[in-house]
Amino acid sequence: MFSTAIVRRLSLAALGLSGVAAAVAAGPPAKSKPVPPQQGIGINLANIDNSVQPCDDFFHYANGNWLKNNPVPAAESRWGSFNELGDRNQAIEKRILMKAAAGARTAKPGSNEQKVGDFYAAAMDSAAIEAAGLKYLQPRLTQIAGLKSLAAIQQYMASPKSISTGWYGMGVGQDSKNSSVYAVQLRQGGLGLGDRDYYLKDDARSKAVRAGYKTYMTSIFQLLGDAPALAATNAEAVIGLETKLAQASRGRVDLRDRIKNYNKVPVAQAVKDYPNLNLPLRLKDAGLSGAQDVIIGQPEFLAAVNTLLASTPIADQQQYLRWNLVSDVTPALPKAYGDAAFRFQQVLTGAKQQQPRWKRSLRATDGALGEAFGQLYVDEAFSPAAKARAKQMVENLRVAYAERIMATDWMSADTKKEAIQKLNGFAVKIGYPDKWKDYSKLKIVRESALQNLFATSEWRRQDNLGKFGKPIDRMEWGMTPPTVNAYYNSSLNEIVFPAGILQPPFYDPKADDAVNYGGVGAVIGHEMTHGFDDQGRRSDAKGNLRDWWTKEDNEKFTAKADMVGKQYDAFMPIDSVHVNGKLTMGENLADIGGLTIAHQAFQKTQQAKGGQKIDGFTPEQRFFLGWAQIWRANSRPEYVRQQVQTDPHSPEQFRTNGPLSNMPEFYEAFGCKDGTKMVRATADRSRIW
């Protein structure tokens, strides 16, 4: 579930290394204070299924009883440790939001408390939303109905006040090859189903999704006032247009290739190549007239958009813009709209009932005002002491990673030197931002949830566009503090761990080192490894997209990575559905590398050296149990099929067993012999770090 933010892994003296490498040369870091053995802390013994042999299927051994006793709740498509932690976090967040909503009327106007409280209160006020109907939406629908020419369409798409215009994406982000500046970027988009394969494949699953999508879209058009026949016709037109966009789109595996998806051209050339986009107007209205170049992710996609803008009837384009607008703000529209959206989600994920309104409103508040809300969250849920302890663990793993790099027998001295420089250069962000976002220009009202969505969308857009021409904001976060996740950002060469994930079971101050290193230690190692995975490794210590590997080292790395791809291709979560080893490559490499590095760091602890058993398990065994138990999860078949098609992360069973099957340390800890299912033949094991 951890994310790559690739917006997602001789003698020392002769190499002239410093920082972490120097620490390695000087010896191990200061010993951490040992955690006194405590029975029943960290590892949940009740989860273990002793009818399963650990050397046959460690995931089901470590979690089997939990899996039997925790079916997926009706309102969920999957249920696991992330959901359990999310629920605990949401209980805290709900309490904060209810207090903020109650106090917003007397809070200082414009304060974070007023904005957070009024946003949540408006989202929860279903009676007001029903009473408003389409009152706040109608002006925008009328505007779309008045677009009678390509020039009018271009003007609408160029306005920063327009939301969900579809077609393609445009924004400001770091230049991957010059990470010290912001650049204008254009990329493929415009697909309501998200993934191109849903439009193009003819298997039963894809056909069912398309049928459900058409039903959903037709329902929305009818709710907007179209007669049934007209609604169906309009839905066909939109799906037809999106199918043409899908045909021009790159697949998810191709989208992972950072080199192929970096195409920098002068603005004048882009204007010539794609005249129907009217880029001069779009750049002008966005305040980006000073841009000399644009970075195009997928040139063939923009070429198709250029053609389609001119050839698609204006009436069909109106329906496309109408659909994009309405489907994006469904949560703030009357109940019938949300019900139609949920019926389609049932097709996609298999969920049996809609989540309660407070959870949906909570997520909307976090998405709109994440750092204003996040300040209130960390005050209650994440102490400075917890932040300091987590940062120390990061530094312990950094030292361990340097050791692993220097010990590799396949990497040359020159590449090792650059790798250590990159490792030393990792910026570490723990818990919450040191500098919070400024929401002073964002106006939030209690009267209308829909108006608040429009306001936050416009604010977010202006916040992004306003970066152009300014120094890189290295303090910025890509996730909110309550988020149960983590990420690596290649352009900033940073690893980021929100407060939301630095909680049990991933990190528990009461647990022994073995469990914490197997849990959050592996999470930390995972994000570090993203700096050296098949795509993250393409950036250097400064975040620039640059090939710093020797030709021979690159070939050796690729061969090792290909072996991982073949391993995961063979995994089959449900009948006839295989994991896509190329799509999941980066996350699989990060899982294997992260667990390896965490294990190396754990060896330096007094617990690992002492070998004392807790609850009948050795420290080594507890380390691996800590890893396995954070991945416990049950998933609906519909969700698994969607995950395998669209998600760069492998299903949890294989995130657990895949890395372990490559680790002799695991075999030794549980006495696994050759011939057991978890033990790979020596020639078939992958060990990069």
PDB file of N, CA and C in Angstrom, residues 6-55:
ATOM      1  N   ILE A   6       6.593   9.240  -7.780  1.00  0.00           N
ATOM      2  CA  ILE A   6       7.369   9.704  -8.917  1.00  0.00           C
ATOM      3  C   ILE A   6       6.379  10.444  -9.775  1.00  0.00           C
ATOM      4  N   VAL A   7       5.994  11.562  -9.228  1.00  0.00           N
ATOM      5  CA  VAL A   7       4.848  12.277  -9.774  1.00  0.00           C
ATOM      6  C   VAL A   7       5.128  12.790 -11.090  1.00  0.00           C
ATOM      7  N   ARG A   8       5.910   8.259  -7.642  1.00  0.00           N
ATOM      8  CA  ARG A   8       5.715   7.045  -7.059  1.00  0.00           C
ATOM      9  C   ARG A   8       5.147   7.679  -6.296  1.00  0.00           C
ATOM     10  N   ARG A   9      12.941   2.462  -5.454  1.00  0.00           N
ATOM     11  CA  ARG A   9      13.736   2.449  -4.712  1.00  0.00           C
ATOM     12  C   ARG A   9      14.755   3.348  -5.112  1.00  0.00           C
ATOM     13  N   LEU A  10      36.568  -1.996  -3.848  1.00  0.00           N
ATOM     14  CA  LEU A  10      37.450  -0.871  -3.542  1.00  0.00           C
ATOM     15  C   LEU A  10      37.383  -0.522  -2.070  1.00  0.00           C
ATOM     16  N   SER A  11      38.046   0.248  -1.490  1.00  0.00           N
ATOM     17  CA  SER A  11      37.948   0.608  -0.086  1.00  0.00           C
ATOM     18  C   SER A  11      37.116   1.862   0.022  1.00  0.00           C
ATOM     19  N   LEU A  12      36.591   2.089   1.235  1.00  0.00           N
ATOM     20  CA  LEU A  12      35.817   3.309   1.475  1.00  0.00           C
ATOM     21  C   LEU A  12      36.672   4.542   1.239  1.00  0.00           C
ATOM     22  N   ALA A  13      37.902   4.496   1.666  1.00  0.00           N
ATOM     23  CA  ALA A  13      38.779   5.655   1.515  1.00  0.00           C
ATOM     24  C   ALA A  13      39.005   5.965   0.034  1.00  0.00           C
ATOM     25  N   ALA A  14      39.153   4.908  -0.754  1.00  0.00           N
ATOM     26  CA  ALA A  14      39.403   5.120  -2.179  1.00  0.00           C
ATOM     27  C   ALA A  14      38.218   5.768  -2.866  1.00  0.00           C
ATOM     28  N   LEU A  15      37.009   5.484  -2.358  1.00  0.00           N
ATOM     29  CA  LEU A  15      35.809   6.057  -2.957  1.00  0.00           C
ATOM     30  C   LEU A  15      35.555   7.475  -2.495  1.00  0.00           C
ATOM     31  N   GLY A  16      36.222   7.908  -1.443  1.00  0.00           N
ATOM     32  CA  GLY A  16      36.008   9.257  -0.947  1.00  0.00           C
ATOM     33  C   GLY A  16      34.628   9.470  -0.391  1.00  0.00           C
ATOM     34  N   LEU A  17      34.057   8.449   0.265  1.00  0.00           N
ATOM     35  CA  LEU A  17      32.688   8.530   0.742  1.00  0.00           C
ATOM     36  C   LEU A  17      32.618   9.255   2.071  1.00  0.00           C
ATOM     37  N   SER A  18      31.419   9.821   2.341  1.00  0.00           N
ATOM     38  CA  SER A  18      31.196  10.526   3.598  1.00  0.00           C
ATOM     39  C   SER A  18      29.824  10.190   4.114  1.00  0.00           C
ATOM     40  N   GLY A  19      29.401  10.851   5.158  1.00  0.00           N
ATOM     41  CA  GLY A  19      28.047  10.663   5.668  1.00  0.00           C
ATOM     42  C   GLY A  19      27.811   9.259   6.159  1.00  0.00           C
ATOM     43  N   VAL A  20      26.798   8.592   5.587  1.00  0.00           N
ATOM     44  CA  VAL A  20      26.447   7.252   6.021  1.00  0.00           C
ATOM     45  C   VAL A  20      27.589   6.281   5.805  1.00  0.00           C
ATOM     46  N   ALA A  21      28.260   6.385   4.654  1.00  0.00           N
ATOM     47  CA  ALA A  21      29.344   5.456   4.372  1.00  0.00           C
ATOM     48  C   ALA A  21      30.452   5.589   5.407  1.00  0.00           C
ATOM     49  N   ALA A  22      30.721   6.811   5.838  1.00  0.00           N
ATOM     50  CA  ALA A  22      31.726   7.012   6.863  1.00  0.00           C
ATOM     51  C   ALA A  22      31.298   6.378   8.170  1.00  0.00           C
ATOM     52  N   ALA A  23      30.014   6.461   8.465  1.00  0.00           N
ATOM     53  CA  ALA A  23      29.511   5.829   9.690  1.00  0.00           C
ATOM     54  C   ALA A  23      29.680   4.321   9.636  1.00  0.00           C
ATOM     55  N   VAL A  24      29.478   3.748   8.439  1.00  0.00           N
ATOM     56  CA  VAL A  24      29.673   2.310   8.281  1.00  0.00           C
ATOM     57  C   VAL A  24      31.120   1.945   8.521  1.00  0.00           C
ATOM     58  N   ALA A  25      32.024   2.762   7.961  1.00  0.00           N
ATOM     59  CA  ALA A  25      33.441   2.489   8.126  1.00  0.00           C
ATOM     60  C   ALA A  25      33.859   2.586   9.585  1.00  0.00           C
ATOM     61  N   ALA A  26      33.215   3.498  10.323  1.00  0.00           N
ATOM     62  CA  ALA A  26      33.563   3.713  11.720  1.00  0.00           C
ATOM     63  C   ALA A  26      33.012   2.630  12.631  1.00  0.00           C
ATOM     64  N   GLY A  27      32.064   1.838  12.109  1.00  0.00           N
ATOM     65  CA  GLY A  27      31.486   0.791  12.946  1.00  0.00           C
ATOM     66  C   GLY A  27      30.006   0.998  13.124  1.00  0.00           C
ATOM     67  N   PRO A  28      29.343   0.083  13.836  1.00  0.00           N
ATOM     68  CA  PRO A  28      27.896   0.154  14.008  1.00  0.00           C
ATOM     69  C   PRO A  28      27.492   1.364  14.828  1.00  0.00           C
ATOM     70  N   PRO A  29      26.258   1.829  14.676  1.00  0.00           N
ATOM     71  CA  PRO A  29      25.786   2.975  15.441  1.00  0.00           C
ATOM     72  C   PRO A  29      25.634   2.619  16.904  1.00  0.00           C
ATOM     73  N   ALA A  30      25.413   3.643  17.703  1.00  0.00           N
ATOM     74  CA  ALA A  30      25.203   3.395  19.126  1.00  0.00           C
ATOM     75  C   ALA A  30      24.043   2.443  19.320  1.00  0.00           C
ATOM     76  N   LYS A  31      24.184   1.542  20.287  1.00  0.00           N
ATOM     77  CA  LYS A  31      23.145   0.549  20.525  1.00  0.00           C
ATOM     78  C   LYS A  31      21.866   1.224  21.000  1.00  0.00           C
ATOM     79  N   SER A  32      20.756   0.759  20.430  1.00  0.00           N
ATOM     80  CA  SER A  32      19.477   1.280  20.879  1.00  0.00           C
ATOM     81  C   SER A  32      19.126   0.674  22.222  1.00  0.00           C
ATOM     82  N   LYS A  33      18.359   1.380  23.000  1.00  0.00           N
ATOM     83  CA  LYS A  33      17.945   0.881  24.300  1.00  0.00           C
ATOM     84  C   LYS A  33      17.048  -0.334  24.119  1.00  0.00           C
ATOM     85  N   PRO A  34      17.396  -1.466  24.718  1.00  0.00           N
ATOM     86  CA  PRO A  34      16.588  -2.667  24.497  1.00  0.00           C
ATOM     87  C   PRO A  34      15.194  -2.526  25.072  1.00  0.00           C
ATOM     88  N   VAL A  35      14.232  -3.133  24.386  1.00  0.00           N
ATOM     89  CA  VAL A  35      12.863  -3.159  24.875  1.00  0.00           C
ATOM     90  C   VAL A  35      12.698  -4.382  25.763  1.00  0.00           C
ATOM     91  N   PRO A  36      12.309  -4.221  27.030  1.00  0.00           N
ATOM     92  CA  PRO A  36      12.139  -5.379  27.906  1.00  0.00           C
ATOM     93  C   PRO A  36      11.130  -6.345  27.303  1.00  0.00           C
ATOM     94  N   PRO A  37      11.434  -7.646  27.357  1.00  0.00           N
ATOM     95  CA  PRO A  37      10.476  -8.626  26.818  1.00  0.00           C
ATOM     96  C   PRO A  37       9.126  -8.512  27.496  1.00  0.00           C
ATOM     97  N   GLN A  38       8.067  -8.458  26.677  1.00  0.00           N
ATOM     98  CA  GLN A  38       6.711  -8.381  27.204  1.00  0.00           C
ATOM     99  C   GLN A  38       5.858  -9.421  26.509  1.00  0.00           C
ATOM    100  N   GLN A  39       5.250 -10.288  27.270  1.00  0.00           N
ATOM    101  CA  GLN A  39       4.410 -11.324  26.686  1.00  0.00           C
ATOM    102  C   GLN A  39       3.155 -10.695  26.072  1.00  0.00           C
ATOM    103  N   GLY A  40       2.788 -11.186  24.883  1.00  0.00           N
ATOM    104  CA  GLY A  40       1.527 -10.772  24.278  1.00  0.00           C
ATOM    105  C   GLY A  40       1.510  -9.379  23.697  1.00  0.00           C
ATOM    106  N   ILE A  41       2.672  -8.738  23.516  1.00  0.00           N
ATOM    107  CA  ILE A  41       2.733  -7.402  22.932  1.00  0.00           C
ATOM    108  C   ILE A  41       3.344  -7.495  21.536  1.00  0.00           C
ATOM    109  N   GLY A  42       2.747  -6.837  20.567  1.00  0.00           N
ATOM    110  CA  GLY A  42       3.319  -6.765  19.224  1.00  0.00           C
ATOM    111  C   GLY A  42       2.800  -7.831  18.293  1.00  0.00           C
ATOM    112  N   ILE A  43       2.985  -9.098  18.639  1.00  0.00           N
ATOM    113  CA  ILE A  43       2.483 -10.198  17.832  1.00  0.00           C
ATOM    114  C   ILE A  43       1.162 -10.675  18.417  1.00  0.00           C
ATOM    115  N   ASN A  44       0.136 -10.767  17.584  1.00  0.00           N
ATOM    116  CA  ASN A  44      -1.152 -11.283  18.044  1.00  0.00           C
ATOM    117  C   ASN A  44      -1.163 -12.792  17.835  1.00  0.00           C
ATOM    118  N   LEU A  45      -0.959 -13.522  18.930  1.00  0.00           N
ATOM    119  CA  LEU A  45      -0.864 -14.977  18.851  1.00  0.00           C
ATOM    120  C   LEU A  45      -2.159 -15.605  18.359  1.00  0.00           C
ATOM    121  N   ALA A  46      -3.295 -14.956  18.647  1.00  0.00           N
ATOM    122  CA  ALA A  46      -4.583 -15.512  18.235  1.00  0.00           C
ATOM    123  C   ALA A  46      -4.738 -15.534  16.723  1.00  0.00           C
ATOM    124  N   ASN A  47      -3.942 -14.720  16.005  1.00  0.00           N
ATOM    125  CA  ASN A  47      -4.037 -14.686  14.542  1.00  0.00           C
ATOM    126  C   ASN A  47      -3.393 -15.901  13.892  1.00  0.00           C
ATOM    127  N   ILE A  48      -2.493 -16.552  14.595  1.00  0.00           N
ATOM    128  CA  ILE A  48      -1.684 -17.627  14.015  1.00  0.00           C
ATOM    129  C   ILE A  48      -2.510 -18.900  13.846  1.00  0.00           C
ATOM    130  N   ASP A  49      -2.362 -19.514  12.690  1.00  0.00           N
ATOM    131  CA  ASP A  49      -3.048 -20.777  12.388  1.00  0.00           C
ATOM    132  C   ASP A  49      -2.007 -21.885  12.363  1.00  0.00           C
ATOM    133  N   ASN A  50      -1.927 -22.636  13.442  1.00  0.00           N
ATOM    134  CA  ASN A  50      -0.905 -23.671  13.560  1.00  0.00           C
ATOM    135  C   ASN A  50      -1.187 -24.896  12.698  1.00  0.00           C
ATOM    136  N   SER A  51      -2.361 -24.922  12.042  1.00  0.00           N
ATOM    137  CA  SER A  51      -2.624 -26.026  11.116  1.00  0.00           C
ATOM    138  C   SER A  51      -1.888 -25.831   9.797  1.00  0.00           C
ATOM    139  N   VAL A  52      -1.329 -24.635   9.583  1.00  0.00           N
ATOM    140  CA  VAL A  52      -0.552 -24.327   8.381  1.00  0.00           C
ATOM    141  C   VAL A  52       0.922 -24.326   8.748  1.00  0.00           C
ATOM    142  N   GLN A  53       1.738 -24.955   7.938  1.00  0.00           N
ATOM    143  CA  GLN A  53       3.172 -24.974   8.184  1.00  0.00           C
ATOM    144  C   GLN A  53       3.806 -23.656   7.721  1.00  0.00           C
ATOM    145  N   PRO A  54       4.591 -23.003   8.568  1.00  0.00           N
ATOM    146  CA  PRO A  54       5.180 -21.717   8.173  1.00  0.00           C
ATOM    147  C   PRO A  54       6.051 -21.814   6.925  1.00  0.00           C
ATOM    148  N   CYS A  55       6.635 -22.971   6.684  1.00  0.00           N
ATOM    149  CA  CYS A  55       7.498 -23.120   5.510  1.00  0.00           C
ATOM    150  C   CYS A  55       6.726 -23.439   4.238  1.00  0.00           C
TER     151      CYS A  55
END
